[in-house]
Coordinates of C-alpha atoms in Angstrom, one line a residue:
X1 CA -28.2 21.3 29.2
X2 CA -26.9 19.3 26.6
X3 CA -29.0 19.5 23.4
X4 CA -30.1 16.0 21.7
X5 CA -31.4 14.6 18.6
X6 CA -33.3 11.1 17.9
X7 CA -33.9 10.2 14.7
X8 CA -34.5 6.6 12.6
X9 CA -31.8 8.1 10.5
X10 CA -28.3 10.2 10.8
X11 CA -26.6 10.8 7.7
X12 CA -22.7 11.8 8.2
X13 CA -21.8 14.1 5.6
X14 CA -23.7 16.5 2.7
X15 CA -22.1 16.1 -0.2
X16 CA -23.7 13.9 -3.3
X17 CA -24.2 11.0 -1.3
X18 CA -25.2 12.3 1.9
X19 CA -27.7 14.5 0.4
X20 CA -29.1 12.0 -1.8
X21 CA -29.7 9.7 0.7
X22 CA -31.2 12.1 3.0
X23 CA -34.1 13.2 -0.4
X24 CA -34.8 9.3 -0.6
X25 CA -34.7 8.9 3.4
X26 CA -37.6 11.9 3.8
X27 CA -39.2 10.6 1.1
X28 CA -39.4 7.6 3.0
X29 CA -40.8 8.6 6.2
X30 CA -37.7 8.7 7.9
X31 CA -36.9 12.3 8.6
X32 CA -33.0 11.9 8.6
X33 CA -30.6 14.6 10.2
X34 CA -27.7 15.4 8.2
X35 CA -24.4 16.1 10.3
X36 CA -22.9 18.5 7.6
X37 CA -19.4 17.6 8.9
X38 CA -16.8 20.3 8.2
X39 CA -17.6 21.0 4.4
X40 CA -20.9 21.4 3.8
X41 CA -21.4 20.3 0.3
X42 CA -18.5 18.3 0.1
X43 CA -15.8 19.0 -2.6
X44 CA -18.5 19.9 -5.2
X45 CA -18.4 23.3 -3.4
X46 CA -15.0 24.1 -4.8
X47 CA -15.4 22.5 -7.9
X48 CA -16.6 25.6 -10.0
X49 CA -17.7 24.6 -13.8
X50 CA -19.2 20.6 -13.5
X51 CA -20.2 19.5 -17.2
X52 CA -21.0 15.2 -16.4
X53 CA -23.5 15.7 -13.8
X54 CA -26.8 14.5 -15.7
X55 CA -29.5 16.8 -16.3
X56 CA -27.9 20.0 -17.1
X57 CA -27.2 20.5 -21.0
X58 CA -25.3 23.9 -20.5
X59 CA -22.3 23.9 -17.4
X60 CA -23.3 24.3 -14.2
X61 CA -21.6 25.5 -10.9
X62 CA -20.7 22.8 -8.1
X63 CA -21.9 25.0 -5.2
X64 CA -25.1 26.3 -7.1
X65 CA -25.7 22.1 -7.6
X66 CA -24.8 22.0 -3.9
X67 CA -27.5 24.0 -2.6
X68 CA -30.3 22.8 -5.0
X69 CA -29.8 19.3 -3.7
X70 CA -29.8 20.6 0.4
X71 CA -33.3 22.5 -0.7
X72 CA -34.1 19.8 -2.2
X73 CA -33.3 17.6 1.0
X74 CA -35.0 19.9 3.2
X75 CA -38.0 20.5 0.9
X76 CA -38.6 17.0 1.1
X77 CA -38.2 16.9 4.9
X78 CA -34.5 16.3 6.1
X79 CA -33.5 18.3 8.6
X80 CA -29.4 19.7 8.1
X81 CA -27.1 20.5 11.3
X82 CA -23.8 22.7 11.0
X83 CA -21.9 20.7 13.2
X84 CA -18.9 18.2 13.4
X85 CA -19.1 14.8 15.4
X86 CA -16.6 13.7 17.4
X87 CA -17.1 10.6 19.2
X88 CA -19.4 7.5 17.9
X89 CA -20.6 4.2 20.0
X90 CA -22.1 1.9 17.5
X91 CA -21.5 -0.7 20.1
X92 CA -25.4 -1.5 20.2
X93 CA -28.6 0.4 18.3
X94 CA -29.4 2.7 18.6
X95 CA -26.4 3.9 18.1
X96 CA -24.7 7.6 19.8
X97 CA -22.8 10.2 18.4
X98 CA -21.7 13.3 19.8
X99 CA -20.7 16.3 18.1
X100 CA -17.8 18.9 19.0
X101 CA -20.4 21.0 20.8
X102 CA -21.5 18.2 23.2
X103 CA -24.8 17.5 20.9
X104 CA -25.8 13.9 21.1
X105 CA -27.3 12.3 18.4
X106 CA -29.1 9.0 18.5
X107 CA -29.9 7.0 15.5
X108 CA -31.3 4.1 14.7
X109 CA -29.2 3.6 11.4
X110 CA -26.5 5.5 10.2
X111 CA -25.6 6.6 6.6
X112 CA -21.9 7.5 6.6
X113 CA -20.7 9.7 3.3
X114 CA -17.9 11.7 4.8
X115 CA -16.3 11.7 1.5
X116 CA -12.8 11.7 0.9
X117 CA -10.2 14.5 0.0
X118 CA -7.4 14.6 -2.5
X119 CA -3.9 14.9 -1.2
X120 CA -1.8 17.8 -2.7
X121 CA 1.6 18.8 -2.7
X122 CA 1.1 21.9 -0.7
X123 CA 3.6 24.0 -3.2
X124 CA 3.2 27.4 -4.0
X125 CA 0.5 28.3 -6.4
X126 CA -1.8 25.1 -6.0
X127 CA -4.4 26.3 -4.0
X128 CA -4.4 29.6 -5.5
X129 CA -4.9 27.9 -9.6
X130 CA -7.6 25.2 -7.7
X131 CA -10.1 25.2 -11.0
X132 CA -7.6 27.6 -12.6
X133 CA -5.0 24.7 -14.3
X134 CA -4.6 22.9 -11.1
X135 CA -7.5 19.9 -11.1
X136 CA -7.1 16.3 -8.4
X137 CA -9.5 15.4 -11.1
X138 CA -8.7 14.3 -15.2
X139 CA -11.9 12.5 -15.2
X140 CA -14.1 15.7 -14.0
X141 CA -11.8 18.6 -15.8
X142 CA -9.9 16.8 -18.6
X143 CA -12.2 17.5 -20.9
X144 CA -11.3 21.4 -20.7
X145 CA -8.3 20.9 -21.7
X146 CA -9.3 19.4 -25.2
X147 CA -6.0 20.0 -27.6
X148 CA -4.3 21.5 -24.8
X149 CA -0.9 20.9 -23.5
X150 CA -1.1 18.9 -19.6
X151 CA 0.7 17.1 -16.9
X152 CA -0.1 14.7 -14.4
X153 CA 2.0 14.3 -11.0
X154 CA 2.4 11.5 -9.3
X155 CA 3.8 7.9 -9.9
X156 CA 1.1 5.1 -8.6
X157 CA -2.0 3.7 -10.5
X158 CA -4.3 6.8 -10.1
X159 CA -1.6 9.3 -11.9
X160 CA -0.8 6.3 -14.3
X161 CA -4.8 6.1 -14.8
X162 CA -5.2 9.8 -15.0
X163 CA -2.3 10.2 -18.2
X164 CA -4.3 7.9 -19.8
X165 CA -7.4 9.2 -19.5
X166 CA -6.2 12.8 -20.7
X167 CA -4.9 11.2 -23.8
X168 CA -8.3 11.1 -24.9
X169 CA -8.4 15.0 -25.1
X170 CA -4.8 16.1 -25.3
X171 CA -1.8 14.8 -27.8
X172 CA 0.7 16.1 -25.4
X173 CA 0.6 14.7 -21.9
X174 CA 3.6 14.7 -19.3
X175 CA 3.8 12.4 -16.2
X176 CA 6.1 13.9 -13.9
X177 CA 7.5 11.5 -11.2
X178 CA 9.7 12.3 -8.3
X179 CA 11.3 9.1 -8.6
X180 CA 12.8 6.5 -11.3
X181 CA 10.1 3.8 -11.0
X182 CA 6.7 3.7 -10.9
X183 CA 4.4 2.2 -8.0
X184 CA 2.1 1.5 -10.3
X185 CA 0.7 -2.0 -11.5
X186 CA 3.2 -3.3 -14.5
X187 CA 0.4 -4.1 -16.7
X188 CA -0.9 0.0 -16.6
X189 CA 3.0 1.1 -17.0
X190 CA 3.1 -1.0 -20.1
X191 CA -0.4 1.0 -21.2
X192 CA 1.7 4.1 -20.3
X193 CA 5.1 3.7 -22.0
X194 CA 3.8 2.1 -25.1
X195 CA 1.5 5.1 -25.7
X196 CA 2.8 7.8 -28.1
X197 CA 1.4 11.0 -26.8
X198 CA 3.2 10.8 -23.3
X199 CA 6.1 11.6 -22.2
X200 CA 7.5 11.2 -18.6
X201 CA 10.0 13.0 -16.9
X202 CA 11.3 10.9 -13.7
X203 CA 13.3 12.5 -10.9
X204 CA 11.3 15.9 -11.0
X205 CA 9.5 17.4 -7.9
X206 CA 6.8 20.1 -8.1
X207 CA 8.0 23.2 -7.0
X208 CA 5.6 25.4 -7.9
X209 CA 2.6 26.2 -10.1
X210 CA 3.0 29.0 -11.9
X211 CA -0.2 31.7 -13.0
X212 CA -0.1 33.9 -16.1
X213 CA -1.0 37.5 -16.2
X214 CA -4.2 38.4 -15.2
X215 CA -6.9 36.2 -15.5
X216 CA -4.5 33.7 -17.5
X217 CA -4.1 30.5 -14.8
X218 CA -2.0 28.1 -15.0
X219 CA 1.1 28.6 -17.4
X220 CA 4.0 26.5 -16.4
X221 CA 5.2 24.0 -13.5
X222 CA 8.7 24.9 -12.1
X223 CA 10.7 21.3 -11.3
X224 CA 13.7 20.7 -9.3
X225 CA 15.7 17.5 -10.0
X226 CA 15.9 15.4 -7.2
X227 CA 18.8 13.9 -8.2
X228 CA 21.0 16.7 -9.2
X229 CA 19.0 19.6 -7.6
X230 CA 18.8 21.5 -10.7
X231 CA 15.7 23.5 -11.7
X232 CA 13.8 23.7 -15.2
X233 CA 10.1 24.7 -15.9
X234 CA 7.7 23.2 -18.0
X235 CA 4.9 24.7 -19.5
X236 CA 1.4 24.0 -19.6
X237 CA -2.5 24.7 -19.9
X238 CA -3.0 22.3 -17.2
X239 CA -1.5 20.3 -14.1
X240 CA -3.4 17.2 -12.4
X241 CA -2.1 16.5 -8.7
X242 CA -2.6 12.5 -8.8
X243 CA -0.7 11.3 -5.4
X244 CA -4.1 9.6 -4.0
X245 CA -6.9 10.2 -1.5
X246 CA -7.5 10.2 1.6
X247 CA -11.0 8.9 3.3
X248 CA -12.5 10.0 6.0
X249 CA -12.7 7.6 8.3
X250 CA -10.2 8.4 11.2
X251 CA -13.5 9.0 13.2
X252 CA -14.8 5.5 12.4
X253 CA -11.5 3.1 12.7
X254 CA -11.9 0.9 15.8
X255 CA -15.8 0.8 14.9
X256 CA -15.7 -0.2 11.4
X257 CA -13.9 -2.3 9.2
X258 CA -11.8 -0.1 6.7
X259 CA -9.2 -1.5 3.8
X260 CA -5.7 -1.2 3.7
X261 CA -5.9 2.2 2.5
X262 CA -8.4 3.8 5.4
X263 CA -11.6 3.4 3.2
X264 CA -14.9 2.0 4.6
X265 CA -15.7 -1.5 3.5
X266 CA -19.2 -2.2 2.5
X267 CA -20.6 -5.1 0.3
X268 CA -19.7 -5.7 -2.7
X269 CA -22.7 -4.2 -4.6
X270 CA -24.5 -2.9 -1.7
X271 CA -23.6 -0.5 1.1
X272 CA -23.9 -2.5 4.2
X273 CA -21.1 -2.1 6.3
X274 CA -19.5 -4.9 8.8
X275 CA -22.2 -3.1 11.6
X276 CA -25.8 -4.0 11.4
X277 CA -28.0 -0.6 10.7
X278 CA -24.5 1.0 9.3
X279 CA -24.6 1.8 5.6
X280 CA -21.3 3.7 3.9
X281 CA -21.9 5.9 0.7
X282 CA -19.8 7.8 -1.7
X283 CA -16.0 8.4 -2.3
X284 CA -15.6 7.6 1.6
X285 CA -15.5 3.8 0.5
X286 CA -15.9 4.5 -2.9
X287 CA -11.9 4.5 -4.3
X288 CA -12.3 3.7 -8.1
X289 CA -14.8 6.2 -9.4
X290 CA -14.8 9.1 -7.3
X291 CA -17.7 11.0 -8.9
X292 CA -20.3 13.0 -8.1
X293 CA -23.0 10.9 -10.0
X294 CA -22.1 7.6 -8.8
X295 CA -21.8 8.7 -4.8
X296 CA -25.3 10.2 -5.4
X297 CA -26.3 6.6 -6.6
X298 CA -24.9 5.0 -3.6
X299 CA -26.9 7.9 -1.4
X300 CA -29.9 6.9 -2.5
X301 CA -28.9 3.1 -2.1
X302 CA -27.8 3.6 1.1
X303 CA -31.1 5.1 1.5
X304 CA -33.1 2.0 0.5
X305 CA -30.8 -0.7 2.4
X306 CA -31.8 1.5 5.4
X307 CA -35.4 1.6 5.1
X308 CA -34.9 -1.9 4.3
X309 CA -33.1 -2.9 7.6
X310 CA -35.7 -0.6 9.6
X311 CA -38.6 -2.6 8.1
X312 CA -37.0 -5.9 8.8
X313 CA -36.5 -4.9 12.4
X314 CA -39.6 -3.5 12.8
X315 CA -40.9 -6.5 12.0
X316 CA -39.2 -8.5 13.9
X317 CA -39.7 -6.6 16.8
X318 CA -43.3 -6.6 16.4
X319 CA -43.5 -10.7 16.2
X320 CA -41.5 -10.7 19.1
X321 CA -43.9 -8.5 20.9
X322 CA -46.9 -10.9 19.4
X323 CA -45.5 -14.4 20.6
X324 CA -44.4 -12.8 24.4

């Protein structure tokens, strides 16, 4: 027999957000599930030393924050299950969702904080330097490299951002650009080439990341031209892959109003999505901060505009009920 779940409230994802929202949701009353989703923890769980998550003077370890918030969660009351979902109808509430095991889940709203993942190049030695020299992050690792040589791939707003940033902790940052143009907007490009501590080098691809001896990481970038084909390396402490994100939201298109880009749209301000009872949280329709402290903010205010909603329709409910 099919297994199945009911609950006022099914949170999609357990990373910052979902987690957050599932303390504030128990806390509440509302005894959320969590649908871990296929990373449990979310990207904090290979992020290894975080230093801007508030509360924590010394540096902490993303998966050791990871697992205090889940006790946390479940302390509290929220109940976690390993699985994966597959199929929505949020046609009507309460809504269904099934899982890849055939576990239905019925909610009466629905937090979704699926998160979104960075795009890499998928050259030889990223994944193997990943918190080694090789960050998708200058805003969460840039300040390790303080006085340190770095480079930033990629040629749209968030790699135009990203230089920027670094410039605020290294004197010797390198865009590197497969192209001769940039994508991104003219008035960040200006930012970029009128700054004096970066340099650009157009028309290079990544071929590889390349590790020092030992425990040494990330020593050098090996380019290939793409105009002439020929090869040159360029050394430094650190390389940020800045091509863009992607959201997870394939799940949700056809039920959900996403942008242009795949990411959920919810309110501005809020979390409310185009669905009544549908919240979204976190970097899954989050695309201009990205961090771990802001998508726990939106957790917990997902968590409110849900109790919120429940309250309102409870009431209503109950009037209707009265007057009949």
């Amino acid at each position: 027999m099919t297994a199945s779940h009911s609950t006022r409230m099914l949170i999609l994802g357990s990373g910052p957000a979902g987690l957050s929202a599932a303390i504030y949701g128990a806390r509440a009353g509302l005894a959320p599930i969590v649908v871990q989703g296929l990373q449990p923890g979310g990207q904090l769980t290979i992020t290894t030393d975080v230093e801007n998550y508030p509360g924590f003077r010394d540096v902490i370890q993303g998966p050791w924050l990871m697992q205090e918030m889940q006790a946390q969660a479940e302390h509290v009351g929220a109940r976690m299950m390993w699985d994966t979902i597959v199929d929505v109808d949020l046609s009507e509430r309460p809504f269904r969702l099934k899982g890849d095991g055939g576990t239905l889940y019925v909610c009466d709203t629905l937090v979704i904080a699926t998160g979104a993942q960075a795009k890499w190049l998928g050259v030889e030695g990223e994944a193997a330097l990943g918190g080694k020299g090789v960050s998708a992050c200058a805003t969460c690792d840039g300040f390790f490299y303080r006085g340190k040589k770095v480079a930033v791939i990629g040629g749209g707003n968030t790699a135009v951002e990203e230089a920027l940033y670094l410039t605020n902790h290294s004197q010797d940052v390198t865009l590197i650009h497969r192209r001769d143009s940039l994508r991104a907007e003219k008035i960040l490009q200006e930012r970029l080439f009128a700054h004096p501590n970066i340099k650009i080098l157009w028309n290079k691809g990544v071929e590889r990341f390349v590790a020092g001896e030992g425990n040494a990481g990330l020593v050098a970038i090996d380019l290939k031209d793409t105009v002439t084909g020929e090869t040159s390396q360029l050394g430094v402490d650190g390389g940020f892959v800045a091509i863009g994100h992607s959201p997870a939201t394939e799940l949700l298109r056809g039920h959900l109003e996403l942008d242009e880009d795949g990411y959920l749209v919810v309110e501005k301000g809020g979390t409310r999505t185009n669905v009544p009872g549908v919240f979204g949280a976190g970097d899954v329709s989050d695309k201009t901060y990205r961090q771990a402290v802001t998508a726990a903010g939106m957790g917990c205010m997902a968590a409110l505009d849900a109790e919120r909603f429940l309250a309102e329709a409870d009431f209503e409910a109950a009037r209707e009920t009265v007057v009949a």
